[in-house]
Amino acid sequence: MELPRLPNGLIRFADVREAGLQRILAADVAARRIVRVRRGVYVDAPPLGTPEWRRDELRHTHLVSAAAESMRAPVFTGFSALALLGLPSYGRWPRDVCVLAEGPTGHRRPGVVAVAAPRPPDVGSVQGGMFVTSVEFALIQACRVGTLAAALAAVDAALWVPSGGRRAPLTTIERLRGEHERLTPYPGSRRTEAVLVRATSRSQTVLETVSRLVIEECGFEAPVLQEPFRLDELAMTADVDFWWLSVRAIGEADGRGKYLAGASAHGSAVPAGESRVSAIAARAVIREKDRENALRRRVTSMDRWDWTDMVRKHPLEQRLLAMGVPRTRPRRALVGSPEASVLRSDRA
């Protein structure tokens, strides 16, 4: 028999017990088809092959949904609101959900952190009827408590303006700074300022954002982001991730995802019979190779790196040194160790 599920996919033990299906639930949990979200609340396990970063993101989103079922009209903020808004992070998502405190003071109890807001923010709703603070307030709460990389990844994603204006950004740096100034003084404001001075609307992926921090950490010259190159022979304009005019060098932080356009979720080749998908994937690889060749004809050097190179830092540093990118800034620790982070693939 099918276990009773809420519209958001959650399975409450109370509903299972009422239906007399405890044994089925126990068997599904033992077989890891269903996982526990919190006491008395379960959900279907992610499909096999789901990356660890996505599992961790889903875990926090399910925690938020479970809290919405058990609390009285909570207003989510911080990383919990960002998860509901579809914004990314870098590293592990919090073990607690973050809500707006109902009174003038914040507090903590098992699984929940309530944030006080002496100057109340705007509140809206998201799909599913859950309430969230304004994206600006939520981002500032993430800046206050998150790592620099985690907070900047979320802020850059909220600011990102797709080429061609396909959609409006979730916010602007002016609105974020306005909210920062409205709330000041507040605990953690200096951490927020460290994020805002680095934020940009020209970082398309989390990989690009954290690569930028590693580049700064290693002391290299700050690159120009998304520099356009007109490629007349291909009748197109190519925007490159990183451009150093001083040495005419291009850096691409693409994770090689575009070369795997025809791969399955497990990274295997496309099964026989899916020739149309294979053909599309092959054309994508050819187009990317033509683009890269055209770019190389216009610059002195060009290289690309993936998630492993960025997280380990040293391989990325060696690539930039080989391209002749100068060091113009002092070295400083900005990005935490890879052991403390869950690697995530590009949003693109």
Tab-separated table of C-alpha atoms in Angstrom:
chain	number	residue	atom	x	y	z
A	1	MET	CA	0.000	0.000	0.000
A	2	GLU	CA	1.046	3.587	-0.664
A	3	LEU	CA	2.139	5.598	2.353
A	4	PRO	CA	0.137	8.782	2.989
A	5	ARG	CA	2.010	11.873	1.831
A	6	LEU	CA	1.403	15.581	2.239
A	7	PRO	CA	1.254	17.730	-0.927
A	8	ASN	CA	4.901	18.716	-0.325
A	9	GLY	CA	5.931	15.045	-0.274
A	10	LEU	CA	6.496	14.746	3.472
A	11	ILE	CA	5.383	11.606	5.302
A	12	ARG	CA	4.167	12.103	8.887
A	13	PHE	CA	4.395	9.149	11.256
A	14	ALA	CA	1.067	10.162	12.806
A	15	ASP	CA	-0.645	9.716	9.420
A	16	VAL	CA	1.152	6.412	8.836
A	17	ARG	CA	0.067	5.107	12.242
A	18	GLU	CA	-3.525	6.178	11.615
A	19	ALA	CA	-3.461	4.200	8.368
A	20	GLY	CA	-1.881	1.205	10.112
A	21	LEU	CA	1.142	1.191	7.791
A	22	GLN	CA	3.971	1.329	10.347
A	23	ARG	CA	5.544	-1.903	9.065
A	24	ILE	CA	5.678	-0.613	5.500
A	25	LEU	CA	7.311	2.604	6.677
A	26	ALA	CA	9.841	0.665	8.758
A	27	ALA	CA	10.694	-1.577	5.792
A	28	ASP	CA	11.146	1.419	3.459
A	29	VAL	CA	13.389	3.175	5.990
A	30	ALA	CA	15.472	0.024	6.470
A	31	ALA	CA	15.832	-0.286	2.680
A	32	ARG	CA	16.774	3.425	2.502
A	33	ARG	CA	13.910	4.138	0.141
A	34	ILE	CA	12.658	6.654	2.703
A	35	VAL	CA	14.799	8.860	4.957
A	36	ARG	CA	14.043	10.602	8.225
A	37	VAL	CA	13.845	14.404	8.078
A	38	ARG	CA	13.213	15.021	11.767
A	39	ARG	CA	11.383	13.224	14.532
A	40	GLY	CA	8.101	11.910	13.152
A	41	VAL	CA	8.673	13.224	9.616
A	42	TYR	CA	10.054	11.324	6.616
A	43	VAL	CA	10.513	11.813	2.877
A	44	ASP	CA	11.410	9.731	-0.176
A	45	ALA	CA	15.166	9.247	-0.530
A	46	PRO	CA	16.824	11.126	-3.427
A	47	PRO	CA	17.319	9.042	-6.587
A	48	LEU	CA	20.485	6.986	-6.896
A	49	GLY	CA	23.300	9.054	-8.321
A	50	THR	CA	22.126	12.322	-6.776
A	51	PRO	CA	25.282	14.341	-5.981
A	52	GLU	CA	26.139	14.829	-2.321
A	53	TRP	CA	25.737	18.618	-2.552
A	54	ARG	CA	22.198	18.151	-3.887
A	55	ARG	CA	21.345	15.648	-1.138
A	56	ASP	CA	22.490	18.152	1.466
A	57	GLU	CA	20.483	20.946	-0.165
A	58	LEU	CA	17.376	18.740	-0.260
A	59	ARG	CA	17.912	17.796	3.385
A	60	HIS	CA	17.710	21.441	4.424
A	61	THR	CA	14.740	22.172	2.163
A	62	HIS	CA	12.859	19.219	3.670
A	63	LEU	CA	13.729	20.461	7.162
A	64	VAL	CA	12.177	23.804	6.285
A	65	SER	CA	9.026	22.133	4.931
A	66	ALA	CA	8.753	19.995	8.064
A	67	ALA	CA	9.130	23.070	10.275
A	68	ALA	CA	6.371	24.786	8.317
A	69	GLU	CA	4.057	21.865	9.177
A	70	SER	CA	4.807	21.898	12.910
A	71	MET	CA	5.181	25.623	13.643
A	72	ARG	CA	2.517	28.316	13.664
A	73	ALA	CA	2.914	30.359	10.449
A	74	PRO	CA	6.721	30.646	10.583
A	75	VAL	CA	8.489	33.273	8.480
A	76	PHE	CA	11.716	31.784	7.157
A	77	THR	CA	14.858	33.820	6.651
A	78	GLY	CA	18.607	33.331	6.254
A	79	PHE	CA	19.709	30.176	4.460
A	80	SER	CA	16.261	28.611	4.992
A	81	ALA	CA	14.602	31.357	2.947
A	82	LEU	CA	17.342	31.145	0.339
A	83	ALA	CA	16.697	27.411	-0.085
A	84	LEU	CA	13.001	28.113	-0.681
A	85	LEU	CA	13.901	30.861	-3.168
A	86	GLY	CA	16.117	28.451	-5.111
A	87	LEU	CA	19.380	30.237	-4.365
A	88	PRO	CA	22.599	28.227	-4.009
A	89	SER	CA	25.264	28.138	-1.324
A	90	TYR	CA	28.737	26.667	-0.950
A	91	GLY	CA	29.512	24.069	1.691
A	92	ARG	CA	27.085	22.302	3.964
A	93	TRP	CA	23.653	23.737	4.522
A	94	PRO	CA	22.743	24.483	8.174
A	95	ARG	CA	21.445	21.779	10.490
A	96	ASP	CA	18.899	24.238	11.938
A	97	VAL	CA	16.131	26.148	10.180
A	98	CYS	CA	16.150	29.930	10.498
A	99	VAL	CA	12.948	31.858	11.192
A	100	LEU	CA	11.999	35.400	12.104
A	101	ALA	CA	11.431	35.776	15.859
A	102	GLU	CA	7.940	36.860	16.876
A	103	GLY	CA	9.238	39.029	19.714
A	104	PRO	CA	11.993	41.632	20.095
A	105	THR	CA	14.676	39.081	20.987
A	106	GLY	CA	16.063	36.083	19.161
A	107	HIS	CA	16.374	32.609	20.605
A	108	ARG	CA	17.467	29.086	19.797
A	109	ARG	CA	15.797	25.758	20.441
A	110	PRO	CA	16.525	22.304	19.050
A	111	GLY	CA	16.473	22.522	15.270
A	112	VAL	CA	15.342	26.159	15.073
A	113	VAL	CA	17.131	29.521	15.250
A	114	ALA	CA	14.833	32.547	15.637
A	115	VAL	CA	16.339	35.850	14.478
A	116	ALA	CA	15.157	39.095	16.081
A	117	ALA	CA	14.391	42.032	13.789
A	118	PRO	CA	14.114	45.336	15.684
A	119	ARG	CA	13.406	46.858	12.253
A	120	PRO	CA	10.991	44.304	10.731
A	121	PRO	CA	11.633	43.329	7.094
A	122	ASP	CA	9.118	42.867	4.317
A	123	VAL	CA	7.503	39.419	4.191
A	124	GLY	CA	6.262	37.500	1.173
A	125	SER	CA	5.237	33.983	0.242
A	126	VAL	CA	6.698	31.293	-1.983
A	127	GLN	CA	5.236	28.290	-3.780
A	128	GLY	CA	3.578	26.024	-1.262
A	129	GLY	CA	2.246	28.881	0.847
A	130	MET	CA	5.315	29.257	3.063
A	131	PHE	CA	6.358	32.714	4.210
A	132	VAL	CA	9.823	34.231	3.766
A	133	THR	CA	11.411	37.561	4.555
A	134	SER	CA	12.553	39.777	1.714
A	135	VAL	CA	15.464	38.311	-0.226
A	136	GLU	CA	17.619	41.236	0.907
A	137	PHE	CA	16.992	40.555	4.615
A	138	ALA	CA	17.522	36.808	4.106
A	139	LEU	CA	20.810	37.374	2.296
A	140	ILE	CA	22.083	39.649	5.046
A	141	GLN	CA	21.252	37.013	7.667
A	142	ALA	CA	23.251	34.502	5.591
A	143	CYS	CA	26.159	36.955	5.420
A	144	ARG	CA	26.077	37.387	9.191
A	145	VAL	CA	26.424	33.692	10.027
A	146	GLY	CA	27.712	31.911	6.913
A	147	THR	CA	31.195	31.550	5.536
A	148	LEU	CA	32.349	34.168	3.049
A	149	ALA	CA	32.137	31.625	0.213
A	150	ALA	CA	28.640	30.422	1.167
A	151	ALA	CA	27.224	33.921	1.521
A	152	LEU	CA	28.885	35.302	-1.611
A	153	ALA	CA	27.639	32.351	-3.666
A	154	ALA	CA	24.060	33.161	-2.657
A	155	VAL	CA	24.455	36.932	-3.126
A	156	ASP	CA	26.055	36.596	-6.572
A	157	ALA	CA	23.281	34.235	-7.679
A	158	ALA	CA	20.614	36.691	-6.502
A	159	LEU	CA	22.344	39.538	-8.372
A	160	TRP	CA	23.079	37.587	-11.556
A	161	VAL	CA	21.742	39.182	-14.737
A	162	PRO	CA	21.575	36.652	-17.598
A	163	SER	CA	22.883	37.820	-20.970
A	164	GLY	CA	20.098	39.109	-23.160
A	165	GLY	CA	17.984	40.021	-20.146
A	166	ARG	CA	16.138	36.687	-20.098
A	167	ARG	CA	14.991	37.391	-16.543
A	168	ALA	CA	15.336	40.079	-13.917
A	169	PRO	CA	17.687	39.488	-10.961
A	170	LEU	CA	16.155	38.688	-7.580
A	171	THR	CA	17.704	41.859	-6.178
A	172	THR	CA	20.315	44.530	-6.880
A	173	ILE	CA	23.438	45.599	-5.045
A	174	GLU	CA	21.744	48.949	-4.378
A	175	ARG	CA	18.803	47.263	-2.647
A	176	LEU	CA	21.135	45.018	-0.666
A	177	ARG	CA	23.206	47.963	0.499
A	178	GLY	CA	20.034	49.845	1.345
A	179	GLU	CA	18.848	46.989	3.575
A	180	HIS	CA	22.313	46.714	5.135
A	181	GLU	CA	22.241	50.413	5.993
A	182	ARG	CA	18.653	50.195	7.268
A	183	LEU	CA	19.586	47.451	9.712
A	184	THR	CA	22.941	48.903	10.825
A	185	PRO	CA	24.148	48.612	13.520
A	186	TYR	CA	23.636	44.880	13.909
A	187	PRO	CA	25.799	41.908	14.969
A	188	GLY	CA	27.818	40.603	12.039
A	189	SER	CA	27.574	43.776	9.957
A	190	ARG	CA	31.305	43.664	9.172
A	191	ARG	CA	30.929	40.149	7.778
A	192	THR	CA	28.114	41.425	5.577
A	193	GLU	CA	30.285	44.289	4.351
A	194	ALA	CA	33.021	41.804	3.392
A	195	VAL	CA	30.501	40.044	1.134
A	196	LEU	CA	28.971	43.177	-0.369
A	197	VAL	CA	32.317	44.659	-1.436
A	198	ARG	CA	32.981	41.465	-3.448
A	199	ALA	CA	29.469	40.893	-4.814
A	200	THR	CA	28.807	41.084	-8.544
A	201	SER	CA	25.989	40.548	-11.014
A	202	ARG	CA	28.428	39.007	-13.492
A	203	SER	CA	29.112	35.638	-11.863
A	204	GLN	CA	26.974	32.964	-13.495
A	205	THR	CA	27.803	29.940	-11.327
A	206	VAL	CA	28.912	29.054	-7.822
A	207	LEU	CA	32.128	27.691	-9.343
A	208	GLU	CA	32.883	31.113	-10.826
A	209	THR	CA	32.146	32.872	-7.530
A	210	VAL	CA	34.349	30.660	-5.373
A	211	SER	CA	37.074	30.594	-8.050
A	212	ARG	CA	37.145	34.375	-7.769
A	213	LEU	CA	37.732	34.064	-4.028
A	214	VAL	CA	40.547	31.548	-4.558
A	215	ILE	CA	42.132	33.895	-7.113
A	216	GLU	CA	42.018	36.670	-4.516
A	217	GLU	CA	43.260	34.330	-1.777
A	218	CYS	CA	46.321	33.452	-3.848
A	219	GLY	CA	47.068	37.151	-4.363
A	220	PHE	CA	46.498	37.316	-8.117
A	221	GLU	CA	45.393	40.411	-9.985
A	222	ALA	CA	41.603	40.812	-10.044
A	223	PRO	CA	40.191	39.674	-13.414
A	224	VAL	CA	37.516	41.296	-15.539
A	225	LEU	CA	34.373	39.156	-15.489
A	226	GLN	CA	32.338	38.084	-18.533
A	227	GLU	CA	34.466	40.048	-21.009
A	228	PRO	CA	32.861	39.859	-24.502
A	229	PHE	CA	34.938	38.770	-27.516
A	230	ARG	CA	33.457	39.192	-30.969
A	231	LEU	CA	34.152	36.044	-33.030
A	232	ASP	CA	33.240	37.076	-36.580
A	233	GLU	CA	34.246	33.739	-38.102
A	234	LEU	CA	31.580	32.073	-35.941
A	235	ALA	CA	29.081	34.960	-36.158
A	236	MET	CA	28.881	35.140	-32.373
A	237	THR	CA	30.095	36.995	-29.300
A	238	ALA	CA	31.723	34.904	-26.575
A	239	ASP	CA	31.648	36.082	-22.966
A	240	VAL	CA	34.634	34.637	-21.096
A	241	ASP	CA	34.542	33.984	-17.358
A	242	PHE	CA	37.833	35.685	-16.443
A	243	TRP	CA	39.983	38.073	-18.480
A	244	TRP	CA	43.366	39.521	-17.557
A	245	LEU	CA	44.125	42.301	-20.033
A	246	SER	CA	47.596	42.898	-18.562
A	247	VAL	CA	48.786	39.509	-19.869
A	248	ARG	CA	45.987	38.867	-22.392
A	249	ALA	CA	44.944	35.680	-20.609
A	250	ILE	CA	41.525	33.993	-20.430
A	251	GLY	CA	40.360	31.703	-17.642
A	252	GLU	CA	37.240	29.522	-17.896
A	253	ALA	CA	35.665	27.946	-14.797
A	254	ASP	CA	33.122	25.708	-16.473
A	255	GLY	CA	33.597	22.363	-14.763
A	256	ARG	CA	33.731	20.760	-18.215
A	257	GLY	CA	29.947	20.390	-17.951
A	258	LYS	CA	29.419	21.476	-21.538
A	259	TYR	CA	31.512	18.512	-22.715
A	260	LEU	CA	29.167	16.117	-20.873
A	261	ALA	CA	25.953	17.399	-22.399
A	262	GLY	CA	25.071	13.922	-23.580
A	263	ALA	CA	25.949	12.062	-20.392
A	264	SER	CA	23.458	10.379	-18.130
A	265	ALA	CA	22.933	11.291	-14.483
A	266	HIS	CA	25.609	8.765	-13.541
A	267	GLY	CA	28.159	10.158	-15.989
A	268	SER	CA	27.928	7.189	-18.344
A	269	ALA	CA	27.614	7.472	-22.081
A	270	VAL	CA	24.211	7.991	-23.660
A	271	PRO	CA	22.537	4.604	-24.202
A	272	ALA	CA	22.294	3.159	-27.706
A	273	GLY	CA	19.168	4.297	-29.504
A	274	GLU	CA	19.294	7.840	-28.195
A	275	SER	CA	21.033	8.989	-31.354
A	276	ARG	CA	19.308	12.369	-31.439
A	277	VAL	CA	20.573	13.224	-27.962
A	278	SER	CA	24.044	11.979	-28.910
A	279	ALA	CA	24.037	14.149	-32.018
A	280	ILE	CA	23.042	17.219	-30.010
A	281	ALA	CA	25.808	16.483	-27.510
A	282	ALA	CA	28.357	16.065	-30.300
A	283	ARG	CA	27.343	19.376	-31.881
A	284	ALA	CA	27.678	21.081	-28.484
A	285	VAL	CA	31.234	19.748	-28.108
A	286	ILE	CA	32.138	20.884	-31.635
A	287	ARG	CA	30.675	24.356	-31.045
A	288	GLU	CA	32.619	24.710	-27.795
A	289	LYS	CA	35.845	23.563	-29.448
A	290	ASP	CA	35.338	26.047	-32.304
A	291	ARG	CA	34.687	28.799	-29.736
A	292	GLU	CA	37.837	27.925	-27.784
A	293	ASN	CA	40.002	27.825	-30.917
A	294	ALA	CA	38.692	31.230	-32.017
A	295	LEU	CA	39.387	32.705	-28.589
A	296	ARG	CA	42.924	31.272	-28.477
A	297	ARG	CA	43.721	33.032	-31.765
A	298	ARG	CA	42.985	36.361	-30.063
A	299	VAL	CA	44.863	35.999	-26.779
A	300	THR	CA	48.280	35.051	-25.436
A	301	SER	CA	47.073	32.197	-23.220
A	302	MET	CA	43.899	30.435	-22.148
A	303	ASP	CA	43.145	27.695	-19.663
A	304	ARG	CA	40.150	26.164	-17.903
A	305	TRP	CA	39.614	24.487	-14.550
A	306	ASP	CA	36.993	22.376	-12.821
A	307	TRP	CA	35.659	21.934	-9.290
A	308	THR	CA	38.528	19.707	-8.170
A	309	ASP	CA	41.126	22.238	-9.313
A	310	MET	CA	39.325	25.058	-7.517
A	311	VAL	CA	38.736	23.212	-4.243
A	312	ARG	CA	42.330	21.976	-4.048
A	313	LYS	CA	43.470	25.543	-4.886
A	314	HIS	CA	47.057	24.610	-5.824
A	315	PRO	CA	46.149	23.333	-9.333
A	316	LEU	CA	44.261	26.565	-10.039
A	317	GLU	CA	47.160	28.612	-8.707
A	318	GLN	CA	49.598	26.757	-10.991
A	319	ARG	CA	47.369	27.323	-14.020
A	320	LEU	CA	47.274	31.065	-13.392
A	321	LEU	CA	51.046	31.215	-12.848
A	322	ALA	CA	51.599	29.350	-16.127
A	323	MET	CA	49.467	31.954	-17.912
A	324	GLY	CA	51.570	34.730	-16.399
A	325	VAL	CA	48.819	36.289	-14.293
A	326	PRO	CA	50.629	38.649	-11.900
A	327	ARG	CA	50.311	38.644	-8.129
A	328	THR	CA	49.254	42.140	-7.070
A	329	ARG	CA	47.564	41.450	-3.721
A	330	PRO	CA	48.702	39.918	-0.446
A	331	ARG	CA	47.802	36.273	0.147
A	332	ARG	CA	45.015	35.781	2.670
A	333	ALA	CA	42.770	32.923	3.801
A	334	LEU	CA	39.279	33.348	2.350
A	335	VAL	CA	37.892	29.902	1.428
A	336	GLY	CA	37.623	27.071	3.964
A	337	SER	CA	39.166	23.647	3.550
A	338	PRO	CA	37.498	21.235	1.122
A	339	GLU	CA	36.880	18.759	3.962
A	340	ALA	CA	34.376	21.239	5.421
A	341	SER	CA	32.500	21.692	2.152
A	342	VAL	CA	30.088	19.736	0.019
A	343	LEU	CA	31.156	20.099	-3.601
A	344	ARG	CA	28.413	21.312	-5.890
A	345	SER	CA	28.273	21.283	-9.652
A	346	ASP	CA	27.382	24.299	-11.782
A	347	ARG	CA	23.850	25.663	-11.885
A	348	ALA	CA	24.284	26.131	-15.576
